Short mmCIF file of C-alpha atoms and ligand atoms in Angstrom, two decimals:
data_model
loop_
_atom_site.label_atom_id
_atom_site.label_comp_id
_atom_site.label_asym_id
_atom_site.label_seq_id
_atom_site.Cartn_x
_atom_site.Cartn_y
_atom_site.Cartn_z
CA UNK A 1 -19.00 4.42 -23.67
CA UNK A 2 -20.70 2.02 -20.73
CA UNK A 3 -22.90 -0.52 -22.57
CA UNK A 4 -24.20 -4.15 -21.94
CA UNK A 5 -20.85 -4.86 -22.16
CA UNK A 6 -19.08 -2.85 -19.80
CA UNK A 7 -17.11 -4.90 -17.16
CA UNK A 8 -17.43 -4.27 -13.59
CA UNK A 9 -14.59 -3.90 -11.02
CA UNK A 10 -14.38 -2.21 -7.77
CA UNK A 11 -13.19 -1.43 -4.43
CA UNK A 12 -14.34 -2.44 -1.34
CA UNK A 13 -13.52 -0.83 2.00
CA UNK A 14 -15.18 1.51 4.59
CA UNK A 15 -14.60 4.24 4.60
CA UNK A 16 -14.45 3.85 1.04
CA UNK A 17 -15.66 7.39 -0.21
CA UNK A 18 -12.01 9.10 0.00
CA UNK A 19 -10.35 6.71 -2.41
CA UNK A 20 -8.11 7.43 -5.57
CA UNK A 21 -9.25 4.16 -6.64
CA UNK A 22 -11.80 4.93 -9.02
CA UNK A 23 -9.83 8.48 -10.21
CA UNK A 24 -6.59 6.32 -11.67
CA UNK A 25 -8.62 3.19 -12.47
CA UNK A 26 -10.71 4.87 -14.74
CA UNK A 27 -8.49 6.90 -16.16
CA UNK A 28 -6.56 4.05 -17.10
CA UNK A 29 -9.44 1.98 -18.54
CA UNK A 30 -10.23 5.03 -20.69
CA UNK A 31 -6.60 5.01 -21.74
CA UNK A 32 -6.34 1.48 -22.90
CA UNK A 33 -9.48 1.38 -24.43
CA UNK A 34 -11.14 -1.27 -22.34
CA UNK A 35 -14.69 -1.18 -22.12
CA UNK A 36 -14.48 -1.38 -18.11
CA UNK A 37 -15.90 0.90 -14.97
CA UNK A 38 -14.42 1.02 -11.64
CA UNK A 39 -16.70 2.19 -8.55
CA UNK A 40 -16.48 2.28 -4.98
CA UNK A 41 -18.31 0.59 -2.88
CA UNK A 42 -18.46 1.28 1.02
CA UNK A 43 -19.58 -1.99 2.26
CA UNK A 44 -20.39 -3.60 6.12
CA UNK A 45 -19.15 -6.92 5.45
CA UNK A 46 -16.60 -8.80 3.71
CA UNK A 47 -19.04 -12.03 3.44
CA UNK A 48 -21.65 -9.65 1.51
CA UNK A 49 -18.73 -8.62 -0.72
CA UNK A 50 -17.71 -11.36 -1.96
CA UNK A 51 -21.31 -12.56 -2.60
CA UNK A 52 -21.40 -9.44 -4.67
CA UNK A 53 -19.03 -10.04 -6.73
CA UNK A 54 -19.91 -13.43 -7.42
CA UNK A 55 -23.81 -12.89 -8.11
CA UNK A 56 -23.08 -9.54 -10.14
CA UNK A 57 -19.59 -10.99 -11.90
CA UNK A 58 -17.56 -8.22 -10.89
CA UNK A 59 -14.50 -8.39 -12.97
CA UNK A 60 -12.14 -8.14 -10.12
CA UNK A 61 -12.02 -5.90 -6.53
CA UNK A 62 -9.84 -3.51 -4.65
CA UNK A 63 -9.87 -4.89 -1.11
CA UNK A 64 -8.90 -1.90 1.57
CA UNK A 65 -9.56 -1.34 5.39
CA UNK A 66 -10.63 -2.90 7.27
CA UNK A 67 -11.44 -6.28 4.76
CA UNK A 68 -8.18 -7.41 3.74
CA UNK A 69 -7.93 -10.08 6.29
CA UNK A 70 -11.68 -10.66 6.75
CA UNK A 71 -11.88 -11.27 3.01
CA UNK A 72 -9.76 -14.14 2.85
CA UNK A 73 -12.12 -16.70 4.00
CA UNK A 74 -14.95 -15.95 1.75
CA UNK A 75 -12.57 -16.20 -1.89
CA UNK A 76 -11.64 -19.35 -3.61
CA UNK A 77 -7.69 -19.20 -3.69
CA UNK A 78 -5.10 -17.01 -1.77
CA UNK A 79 -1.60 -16.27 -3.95
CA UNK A 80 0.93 -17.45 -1.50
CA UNK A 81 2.57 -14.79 -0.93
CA UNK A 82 -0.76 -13.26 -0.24
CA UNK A 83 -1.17 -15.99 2.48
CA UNK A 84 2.48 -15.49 3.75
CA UNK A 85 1.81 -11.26 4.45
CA UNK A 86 -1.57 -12.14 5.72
CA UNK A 87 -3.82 -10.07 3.81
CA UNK A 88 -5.36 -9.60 0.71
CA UNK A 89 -6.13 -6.18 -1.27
CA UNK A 90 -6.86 -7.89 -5.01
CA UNK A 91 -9.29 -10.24 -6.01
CA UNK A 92 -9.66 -11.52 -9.72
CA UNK A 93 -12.36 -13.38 -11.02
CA UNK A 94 -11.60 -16.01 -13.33
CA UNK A 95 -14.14 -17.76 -14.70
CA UNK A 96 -16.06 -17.88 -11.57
CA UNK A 97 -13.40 -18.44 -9.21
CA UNK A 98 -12.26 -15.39 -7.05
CA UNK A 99 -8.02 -15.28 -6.63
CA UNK A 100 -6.85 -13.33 -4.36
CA UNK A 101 -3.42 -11.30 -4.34
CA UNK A 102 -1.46 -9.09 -2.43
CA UNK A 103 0.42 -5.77 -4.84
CA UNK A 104 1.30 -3.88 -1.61
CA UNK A 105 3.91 -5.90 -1.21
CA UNK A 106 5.60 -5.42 -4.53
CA UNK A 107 4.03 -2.24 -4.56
CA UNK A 108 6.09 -0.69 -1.92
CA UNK A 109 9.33 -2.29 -3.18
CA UNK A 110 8.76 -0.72 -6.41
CA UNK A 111 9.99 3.00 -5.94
CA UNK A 112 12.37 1.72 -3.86
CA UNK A 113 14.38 -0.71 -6.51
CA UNK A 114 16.36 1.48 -8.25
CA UNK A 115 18.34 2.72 -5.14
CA UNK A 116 19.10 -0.65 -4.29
CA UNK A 117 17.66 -3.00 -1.70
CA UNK A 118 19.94 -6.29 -0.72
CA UNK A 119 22.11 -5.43 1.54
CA UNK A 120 20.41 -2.01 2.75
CA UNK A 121 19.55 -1.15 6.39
CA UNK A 122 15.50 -0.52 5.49
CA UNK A 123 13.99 1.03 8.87
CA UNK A 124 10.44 0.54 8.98
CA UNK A 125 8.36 2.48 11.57
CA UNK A 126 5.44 1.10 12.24
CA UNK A 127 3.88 -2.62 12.29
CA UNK A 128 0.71 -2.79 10.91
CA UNK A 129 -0.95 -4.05 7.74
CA UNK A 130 1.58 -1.88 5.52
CA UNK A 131 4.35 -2.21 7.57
CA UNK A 132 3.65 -5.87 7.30
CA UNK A 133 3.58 -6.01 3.12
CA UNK A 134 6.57 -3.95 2.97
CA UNK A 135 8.51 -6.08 5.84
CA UNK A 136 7.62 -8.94 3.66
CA UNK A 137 8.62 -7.28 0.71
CA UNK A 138 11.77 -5.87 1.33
CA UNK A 139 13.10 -9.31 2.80
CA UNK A 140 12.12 -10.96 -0.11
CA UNK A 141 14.69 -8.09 -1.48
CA UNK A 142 17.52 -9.36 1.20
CA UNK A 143 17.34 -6.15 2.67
CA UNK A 144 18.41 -6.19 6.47
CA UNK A 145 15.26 -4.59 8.20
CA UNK A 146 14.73 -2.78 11.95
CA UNK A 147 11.12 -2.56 12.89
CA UNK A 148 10.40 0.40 15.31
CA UNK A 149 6.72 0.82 16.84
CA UNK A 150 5.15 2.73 19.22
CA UNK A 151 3.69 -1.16 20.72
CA UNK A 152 6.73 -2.43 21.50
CA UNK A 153 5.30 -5.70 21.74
CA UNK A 154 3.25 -5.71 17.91
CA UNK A 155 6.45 -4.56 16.55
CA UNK A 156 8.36 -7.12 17.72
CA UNK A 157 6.68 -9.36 16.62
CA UNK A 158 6.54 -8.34 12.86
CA UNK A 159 10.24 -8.11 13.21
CA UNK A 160 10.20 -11.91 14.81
CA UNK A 161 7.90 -12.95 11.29
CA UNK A 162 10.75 -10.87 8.49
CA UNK A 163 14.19 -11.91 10.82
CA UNK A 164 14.44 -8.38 11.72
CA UNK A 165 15.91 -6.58 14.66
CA UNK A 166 13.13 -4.37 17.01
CA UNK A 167 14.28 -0.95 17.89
CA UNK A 168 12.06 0.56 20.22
CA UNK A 169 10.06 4.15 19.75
CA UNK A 170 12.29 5.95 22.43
CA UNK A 171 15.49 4.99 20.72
CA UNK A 172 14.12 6.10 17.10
CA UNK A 173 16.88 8.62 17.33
CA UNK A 174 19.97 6.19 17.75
CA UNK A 175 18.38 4.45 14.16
CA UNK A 176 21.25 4.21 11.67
CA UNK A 177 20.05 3.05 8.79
CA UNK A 178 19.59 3.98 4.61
CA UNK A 179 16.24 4.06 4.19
CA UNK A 180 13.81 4.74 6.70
CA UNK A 181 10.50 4.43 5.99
CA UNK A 182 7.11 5.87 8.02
CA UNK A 183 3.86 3.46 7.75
CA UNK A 184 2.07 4.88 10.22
CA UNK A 185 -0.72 7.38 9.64
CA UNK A 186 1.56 10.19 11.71
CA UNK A 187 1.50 13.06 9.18
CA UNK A 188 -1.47 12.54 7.52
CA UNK A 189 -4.08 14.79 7.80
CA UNK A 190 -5.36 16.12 9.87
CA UNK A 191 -2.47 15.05 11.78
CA UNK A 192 -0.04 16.80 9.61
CA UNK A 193 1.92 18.74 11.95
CA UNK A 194 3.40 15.54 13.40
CA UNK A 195 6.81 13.82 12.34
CA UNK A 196 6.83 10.02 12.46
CA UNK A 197 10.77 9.84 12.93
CA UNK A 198 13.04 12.27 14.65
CA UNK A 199 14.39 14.70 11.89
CA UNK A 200 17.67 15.17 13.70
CA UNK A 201 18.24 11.71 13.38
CA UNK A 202 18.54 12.12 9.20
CA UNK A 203 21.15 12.28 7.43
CA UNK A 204 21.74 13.28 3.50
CA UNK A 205 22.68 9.98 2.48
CA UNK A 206 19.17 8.07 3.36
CA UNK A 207 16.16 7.59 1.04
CA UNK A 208 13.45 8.72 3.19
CA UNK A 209 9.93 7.52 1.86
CA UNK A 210 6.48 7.51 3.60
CA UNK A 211 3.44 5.76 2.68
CA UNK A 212 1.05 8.59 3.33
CA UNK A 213 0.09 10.58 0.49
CA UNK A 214 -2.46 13.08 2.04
CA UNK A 215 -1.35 15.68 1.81
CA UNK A 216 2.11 14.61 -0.67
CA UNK A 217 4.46 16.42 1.44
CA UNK A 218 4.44 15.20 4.74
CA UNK A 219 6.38 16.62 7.47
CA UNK A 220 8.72 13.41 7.39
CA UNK A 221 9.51 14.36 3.38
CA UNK A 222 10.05 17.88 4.60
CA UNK A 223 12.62 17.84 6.96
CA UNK A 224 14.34 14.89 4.67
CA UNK A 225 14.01 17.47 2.18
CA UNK A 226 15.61 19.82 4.40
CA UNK A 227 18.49 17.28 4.79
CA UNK A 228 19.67 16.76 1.33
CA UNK A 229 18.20 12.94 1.56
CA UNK A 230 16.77 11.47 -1.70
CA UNK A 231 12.45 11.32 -0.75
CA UNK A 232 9.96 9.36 -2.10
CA UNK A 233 6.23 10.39 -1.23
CA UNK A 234 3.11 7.82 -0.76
CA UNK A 235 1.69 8.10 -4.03
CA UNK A 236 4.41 6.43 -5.15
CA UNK A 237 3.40 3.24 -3.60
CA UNK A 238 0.36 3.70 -3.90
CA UNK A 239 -0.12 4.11 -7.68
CA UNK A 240 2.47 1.22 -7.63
CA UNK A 241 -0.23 -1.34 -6.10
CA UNK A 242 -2.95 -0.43 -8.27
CA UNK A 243 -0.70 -1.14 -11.35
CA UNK A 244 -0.11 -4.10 -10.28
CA UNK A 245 -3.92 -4.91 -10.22
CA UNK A 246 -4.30 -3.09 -13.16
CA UNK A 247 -2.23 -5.61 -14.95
CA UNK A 248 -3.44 -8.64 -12.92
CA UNK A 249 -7.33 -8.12 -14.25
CA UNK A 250 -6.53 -6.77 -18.04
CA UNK A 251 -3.22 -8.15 -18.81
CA UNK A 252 -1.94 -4.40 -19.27
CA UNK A 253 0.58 -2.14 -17.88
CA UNK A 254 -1.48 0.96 -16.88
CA UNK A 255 0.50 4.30 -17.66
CA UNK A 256 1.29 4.91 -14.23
CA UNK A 257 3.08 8.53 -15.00
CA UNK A 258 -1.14 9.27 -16.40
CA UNK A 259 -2.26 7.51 -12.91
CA UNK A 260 0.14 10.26 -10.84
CA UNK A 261 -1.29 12.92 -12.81
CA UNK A 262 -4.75 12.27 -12.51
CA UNK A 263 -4.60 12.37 -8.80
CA UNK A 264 -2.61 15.48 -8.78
CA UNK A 265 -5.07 17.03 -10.97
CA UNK A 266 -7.70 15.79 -9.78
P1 LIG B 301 -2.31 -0.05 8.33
O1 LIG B 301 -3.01 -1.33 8.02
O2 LIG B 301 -2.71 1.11 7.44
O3 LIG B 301 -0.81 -0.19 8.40
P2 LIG B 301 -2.74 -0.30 11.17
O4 LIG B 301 -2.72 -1.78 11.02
O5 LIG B 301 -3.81 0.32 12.02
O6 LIG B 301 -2.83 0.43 9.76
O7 LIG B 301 -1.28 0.16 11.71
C1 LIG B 301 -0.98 1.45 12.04
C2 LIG B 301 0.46 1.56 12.56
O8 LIG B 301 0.71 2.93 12.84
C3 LIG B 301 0.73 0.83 13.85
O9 LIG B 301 2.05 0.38 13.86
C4 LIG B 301 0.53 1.92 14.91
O10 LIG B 301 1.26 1.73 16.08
P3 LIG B 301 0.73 0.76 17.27
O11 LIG B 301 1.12 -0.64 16.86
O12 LIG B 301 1.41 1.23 18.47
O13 LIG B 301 -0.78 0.94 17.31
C5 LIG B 301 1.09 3.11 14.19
N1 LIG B 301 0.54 4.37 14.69
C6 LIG B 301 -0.65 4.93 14.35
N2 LIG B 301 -0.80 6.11 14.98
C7 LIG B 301 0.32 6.32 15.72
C8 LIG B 301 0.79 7.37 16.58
N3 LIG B 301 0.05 8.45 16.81
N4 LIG B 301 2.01 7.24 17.14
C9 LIG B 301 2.76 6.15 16.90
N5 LIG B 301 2.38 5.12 16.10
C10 LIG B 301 1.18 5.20 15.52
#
């Protein structure tokens, strides 16, 4: 039931209108029993955001494109590791004073822990602000990383930031490496014909995940499929991240097999 006492959180991003978000969120709150409402909000300005959530005590905020960088400035502390990766996508308000986080970053370690990540080749095509999380992440992991990128010179320099080597996008198919992993929006609707990474260049033994999870079975997960390599799709990560927040603004691990299914349903 929504009351007096209902407590606000919410996402912040534009476009916003196409977000999950609010499906899991809710459906999580519901589960728990916490008398909370999450809503999306498809805001101009990261400034006006934060103001938001200050004057109207907004529990705590999804932060998504293009504000996780802009956002930064206008909050009251920055996790470090938040600071490290460069961008924020959770704020918490305690008591008045907005923290922000980073859960991509774990977020897109997560499905990838139980194969294994220190000592793994991780390829990572791509270099932008998920690319960057997962970089960051998977270092943290002692994984040894290649960056790949269609700007030569952007991914090289992610790969300067996370000690990693730069392969560049013409040579994609010389890649040898156990997981490879596609941040770029190639394959997502409505460019889903497209294939971020050359399929002939897979083999059976790889984990093969990609971040983008419209639609779930991306061309990428496809021909892995079609390889025999073990696949992990992008709702994976990014049910993940808003777990973590879940459990950074109640205190509660969020049912995240009930978060999956509520999307798919949806
Ligand atoms: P996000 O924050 O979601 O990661 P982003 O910062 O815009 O988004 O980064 C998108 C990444 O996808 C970039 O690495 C981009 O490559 P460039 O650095 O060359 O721009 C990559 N990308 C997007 N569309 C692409 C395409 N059609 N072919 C190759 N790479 C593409």
């Amino acid at each position: 039931m929504i009351d007096a006492a209902t407590r606000l959180y919410c996402l912040f991003g534009n476009p916003a209108r196409h977000s999950k978000g609010p499906v899991i969120h809710n459906a999580a709150f519901k589960d728990k029993g916490i008398n909370a409402v999450y809503l999306a909000f498809e805001v101009q300005d990261a400034a006006g955001a934060v103001q938001a959530v200050r004057t109207l005590d907004i529990k705590g905020a999804s932060v998504t494109i293009p504000f996780k960088e802009s956002i930064m400035e206008h909050i009251d502390w920055i996790d470090p590791t938040a600071r490290v990766i460069g961008a924020v996508n959770t704020i918490v308000n305690e008591n008045g004073v907005l923290k922000g986080y980073n859960t991509d970053c774990q977020a897109a370690v997560a499905p990838l822990v139980p194969f294994g990540i220190s000592g793994k080749t991780v390829c990572i095509v791509g270099a932008g602000g998920a690319a960057r999380a997962l970089a960051h992440g998977i270092a943290a992991q002692n994984g040894d990383i290649i960056i790949t990128n269609r700007t030569e010179q952007k991914g090289r320099a992610l790969a300067e930031t996370v000690n990693a080597r730069f392969i560049p996008a013409e040579e994609m198919e010389n890649i040898q490496a156990d997981v490879i992993i596609n941040t770029t929006s190639i394959g997502m609707t409505p460019k889903e014909n497209e294939i971020s990474f050359p399929p002939e260049a897979l083999r059976s033994e790889m984990v093969v995940m990609d971040v983008v999870y419209t639609p779930l079975r991306t061309r990428l997960l496809e021909a892995a499929e079609q390889k025999g390599c073990t696949t992990i799709d992008g709702l994976s990560m990014f049910i993940a991240q808003a777990a973590a927040q879940f459990e950074l603004w109640t205190g509660i691990i969020p049912d995240t097999d009930l978060m999956r299914n509520t999307i798919i349903n949806d």
